[in-house]
Amino acid sequence: MTGVSPFTLLFLGVVTEVGKNVTKFNIGDRVGVGVLVGSCKTCECCEQDLENYCPRIIFTYNSYNPDGTKNYGGYSDMIVVDQRYVLRFPDNLPLDAGAPLLCAGITVYSPMKYYGMTEAGKHLGVSGLGGLGHVAVKIGKAFGLKVTAISSSPQKESEAINRLGADSFLVSNDPEKMKSAIGTMDYIIDTVSAVHPLLPLLSLLKVNGKLVTVGLPNKPLELPVFPLVMGRKLIGGSDVGGMKETQEMLDFCAKHNITADIELIRIEEINTAMERLAKSDVRYRFVIDVANSLSQ
């Protein structure tokens, strides 16, 4: 298949050829490939449609196939994938703005479903308003949750409320505002990838509240046990989702018209985009238009 690639090195496009044993897809179908292209298919995780936790998982990028060849992700004009790891892309989702859902979308959707963070009317805090966080706000609202965006950047308040649909905005480094929100949230999904304290977030939770972290800081975070015990609070983690759940997420986003906010670039603009990415100068994902870059 050929198409577009978000910076997470995923791939979306149209099926151009199928093998003789392929039964799920036909030439011309709109499809996508997420973060994995293989697993053992026989372990407990694979049998439970949790291929993303398979100990022999094969990632779409920087991973090796059983024959020793290396996967380089979506920086290409075509990709060949086992049909089990291909996703049907809904017709009403644009390929470019829908592409990051295969990473950011499933990364926040999966824990919200698993940890029961979907009860309409409950209060969800989304910590970090970047590539993951902005999608979490949209999905939270689609579940009928009251959503508060939590960020250290006050200038993001208008965008969080007026553009993304958050109900309120909380500046995480403002002691007075944080104090006023203590014990007001049922759930928090923490998308921050930098090292940060968990205690302020835990204090925002009600009794029986849940804090789920999906960011990946490069150093261990300090876990304060006292507020967990005194509030019967739960802290957990999550990593993308299996193929069945990822398809469910795509269908959910299509139903609710949820896409990522992106900047579409050509392949020759990638070095500039990488420089901007290092400065956090993107709202909120770069997507490479591979097909049109190569055709002109």
XYZ file of C-alpha atoms in Angstrom:
296
model
C 0.000 0.000 0.000
C 1.031 3.606 -0.484
C 0.165 6.797 1.369
C 1.150 9.107 4.247
C 3.347 8.666 7.311
C 3.152 10.452 10.673
C 6.435 11.122 12.478
C 5.876 8.070 14.657
C 6.767 6.105 11.503
C 3.362 4.561 11.029
C 1.817 4.138 7.599
C -1.560 4.842 6.056
C -2.667 4.471 2.482
C -4.452 2.263 -0.029
C -3.959 -1.456 -0.689
C -2.222 -1.978 -4.031
C -1.620 -5.752 -3.909
C -2.817 -8.703 -1.808
C -1.407 -12.184 -1.312
C -3.335 -15.297 -2.278
C -4.194 -16.076 1.360
C -5.436 -12.595 2.259
C -9.139 -12.591 3.166
C -9.616 -9.362 5.141
C -8.659 -6.780 2.529
C -8.991 -6.024 -1.153
C -7.115 -3.811 -3.589
C -8.267 -0.226 -3.128
C -9.136 -0.508 0.567
C -8.072 2.370 2.849
C -5.863 0.870 5.544
C -3.299 1.689 8.181
C -0.364 0.087 9.946
C 0.244 1.090 13.554
C 3.218 0.590 15.842
C 3.488 -3.173 15.390
C 3.728 -5.482 12.395
C 4.234 -8.825 14.089
C 3.979 -10.963 17.217
C 4.226 -14.639 18.105
C 0.439 -15.200 17.702
C 0.469 -18.047 20.246
C 1.213 -16.552 23.688
C -1.438 -15.606 26.245
C -1.296 -11.949 25.247
C -1.757 -12.660 21.542
C -4.638 -15.034 22.254
C -6.332 -12.227 24.230
C -5.887 -9.694 21.394
C -3.137 -7.939 23.347
C -0.426 -8.303 20.714
C 1.190 -5.072 21.925
C 2.276 -6.894 25.112
C 3.623 -9.971 23.331
C 7.216 -10.691 24.470
C 8.140 -11.307 20.822
C 6.494 -8.197 19.428
C 7.851 -6.842 16.125
C 7.594 -3.062 15.912
C 7.000 -1.160 12.700
C 10.296 0.683 13.221
C 13.723 -0.167 14.698
C 12.758 -3.817 15.065
C 13.865 -7.031 13.383
C 11.815 -9.618 11.535
C 12.358 -13.367 12.048
C 14.492 -13.456 8.873
C 16.829 -10.809 10.312
C 15.704 -7.881 8.147
C 15.157 -4.552 9.900
C 11.982 -2.500 9.871
C 12.337 1.211 9.131
C 8.760 2.355 9.625
C 6.696 4.560 7.354
C 9.474 6.507 5.615
C 8.702 4.680 2.389
C 6.335 4.622 -0.555
C 5.062 1.115 0.197
C 4.988 -1.491 2.940
C 4.211 -5.222 3.068
C 2.450 -6.439 6.212
C 0.723 -9.566 7.541
C -3.032 -8.908 7.319
C -3.446 -9.502 11.094
C -1.565 -6.247 11.759
C -3.370 -4.104 9.195
C -6.275 -1.879 10.211
C -9.280 -0.870 8.153
C -9.415 2.920 7.987
C -12.948 4.385 8.144
C -14.028 6.266 5.020
C -14.901 9.480 6.869
C -11.500 9.802 8.558
C -8.921 11.740 6.516
C -5.706 9.781 6.086
C -3.461 12.665 7.126
C -5.238 13.930 10.263
C -6.299 10.403 11.140
C -2.808 8.936 10.922
C -1.607 9.902 14.430
C -4.608 8.126 15.944
C -2.740 4.864 15.363
C -0.232 6.031 17.983
C -1.576 8.916 20.065
C -5.199 7.849 19.741
C -4.793 4.273 20.908
C -2.254 5.291 23.568
C -4.933 7.287 25.415
C -8.018 5.289 24.359
C -6.743 1.941 25.656
C -6.128 2.985 29.285
C -9.373 4.939 29.407
C -11.246 1.769 28.445
C -9.244 -0.659 30.587
C -9.293 1.432 33.759
C -12.967 2.328 33.406
C -12.343 6.016 32.767
C -15.372 6.367 30.512
C -18.365 6.960 32.767
C -20.283 9.962 31.444
C -20.374 12.909 33.830
C -17.182 11.938 35.664
C -14.264 14.373 35.818
C -11.125 13.604 33.780
C -7.890 15.530 34.077
C -5.505 15.429 31.108
C -1.973 16.296 32.182
C 0.123 17.586 29.300
C -1.363 19.203 26.214
C 0.811 17.834 23.440
C 0.500 15.093 20.848
C -1.136 12.634 23.259
C -2.926 15.110 25.498
C -4.830 16.987 22.819
C -6.301 13.712 21.525
C -7.126 12.606 25.086
C -9.191 15.772 25.554
C -11.208 15.017 22.426
C -11.768 11.354 23.298
C -12.684 12.228 26.883
C -15.344 14.643 25.678
C -16.691 12.014 23.277
C -17.158 9.665 26.260
C -19.238 12.361 27.934
C -16.656 13.264 30.576
C -16.025 16.648 32.126
C -12.451 17.353 30.978
C -9.868 19.623 32.559
C -6.616 20.214 30.681
C -3.630 20.427 33.045
C -0.574 22.222 31.684
C 2.417 24.269 32.800
C 1.855 26.592 29.821
C -0.821 29.232 30.609
C -0.863 30.342 26.968
C -2.510 27.040 26.009
C -5.723 27.795 27.921
C -7.627 29.367 25.031
C -6.659 26.580 22.649
C -7.567 23.861 25.171
C -11.053 25.259 25.769
C -12.009 26.965 22.516
C -10.377 24.636 20.019
C -10.054 21.232 21.691
C -13.243 21.426 23.741
C -11.933 21.112 27.309
C -14.343 22.310 30.000
C -11.645 23.982 32.077
C -7.910 24.607 32.275
C -5.554 24.219 35.220
C -2.046 25.692 35.344
C 0.054 23.020 37.031
C 2.727 25.403 38.335
C 0.238 27.814 39.913
C 0.009 26.769 43.611
C -3.231 28.608 44.294
C -5.080 27.158 41.319
C -3.784 23.668 42.058
C -4.894 24.009 45.678
C -8.390 25.013 44.616
C -8.688 21.833 42.527
C -7.636 19.343 45.219
C -9.947 16.332 45.381
C -12.058 17.294 42.368
C -11.128 14.702 39.724
C -12.152 11.085 39.260
C -9.433 10.221 36.754
C -6.209 11.694 35.426
C -4.343 10.550 32.332
C -0.747 11.752 32.544
C 0.820 12.235 29.094
C 3.891 14.202 30.234
C 7.150 12.654 29.015
C 9.498 14.849 31.088
C 10.447 14.050 34.679
C 7.789 15.572 36.957
C 6.349 15.092 40.454
C 3.307 12.839 40.826
C 2.186 14.146 44.221
C 0.466 17.279 42.826
C -1.526 15.134 40.398
C -2.474 12.593 43.055
C -3.750 15.414 45.248
C -6.245 16.378 42.536
C -7.944 12.981 42.712
C -10.991 12.130 44.766
C -11.058 9.052 47.001
C -10.838 5.971 44.714
C -9.387 8.168 41.952
C -7.184 6.761 39.202
C -3.971 8.195 37.777
C -2.730 6.488 34.603
C 0.585 7.467 33.084
C 1.328 6.990 29.397
C 4.303 9.346 29.040
C 7.804 7.868 29.078
C 10.225 10.035 31.128
C 13.875 9.112 30.690
C 14.390 8.881 34.463
C 12.346 7.159 37.194
C 9.537 9.138 38.815
C 9.175 9.309 42.597
C 6.036 7.517 43.758
C 4.561 8.865 47.026
C 2.735 5.999 48.752
C 1.012 7.939 51.562
C -1.639 9.639 49.344
C -2.355 6.313 47.630
C -3.054 4.615 50.942
C -5.019 7.452 52.536
C -7.208 7.994 49.478
C -7.418 4.410 48.190
C -6.095 5.788 44.925
C -4.736 3.797 42.032
C -1.806 4.516 39.746
C -1.235 2.507 36.587
C 0.302 2.526 33.135
C -0.558 1.495 29.602
C 1.105 0.974 26.224
C -0.913 1.457 23.007
C -3.348 -1.417 22.319
C -3.871 -4.676 20.489
C -5.210 -4.904 16.961
C -8.855 -5.475 17.946
C -8.888 -2.509 20.320
C -7.059 -0.271 17.856
C -9.728 -0.966 15.235
C -12.364 -0.216 17.879
C -10.641 3.106 18.585
C -10.579 4.052 14.902
C -14.289 3.282 14.548
C -15.031 5.299 17.711
C -13.078 8.281 16.408
C -14.819 8.042 13.041
C -18.223 8.015 14.763
C -17.342 11.123 16.791
C -15.340 12.912 14.062
C -12.133 12.854 16.119
C -8.835 13.512 14.367
C -5.432 14.769 15.445
C -4.325 18.356 14.879
C -1.478 18.075 12.383
C 0.901 19.870 10.063
C 1.229 18.123 6.695
C 4.743 18.313 5.242
C 6.628 17.014 2.234
C 9.503 14.570 2.632
C 12.126 17.224 1.808
C 10.916 19.300 4.768
C 11.712 16.626 7.304
C 15.002 18.108 8.582
C 13.334 21.434 9.327
C 10.458 19.594 10.964
C 12.881 17.660 13.179
C 14.499 20.911 14.296
C 11.082 22.343 15.132
C 10.112 19.150 16.920
C 13.150 19.482 19.200
C 11.828 22.923 20.174
C 8.270 21.640 20.705
C 7.227 23.864 17.803
C 4.390 21.771 16.390
C 0.613 21.619 16.920
C 0.504 18.698 17.472
C 1.884 16.147 15.040
C 3.839 16.304 11.785
C 2.583 14.021 9.026
C 4.650 13.354 5.901
C 2.787 13.243 2.589
C 4.971 10.519 1.127
C 2.908 9.737 -1.968
C 2.692 13.349 -3.209
C 6.320 14.049 -2.318
C 7.456 11.250 -4.601
C 5.020 11.979 -7.423
C 6.208 15.553 -8.036
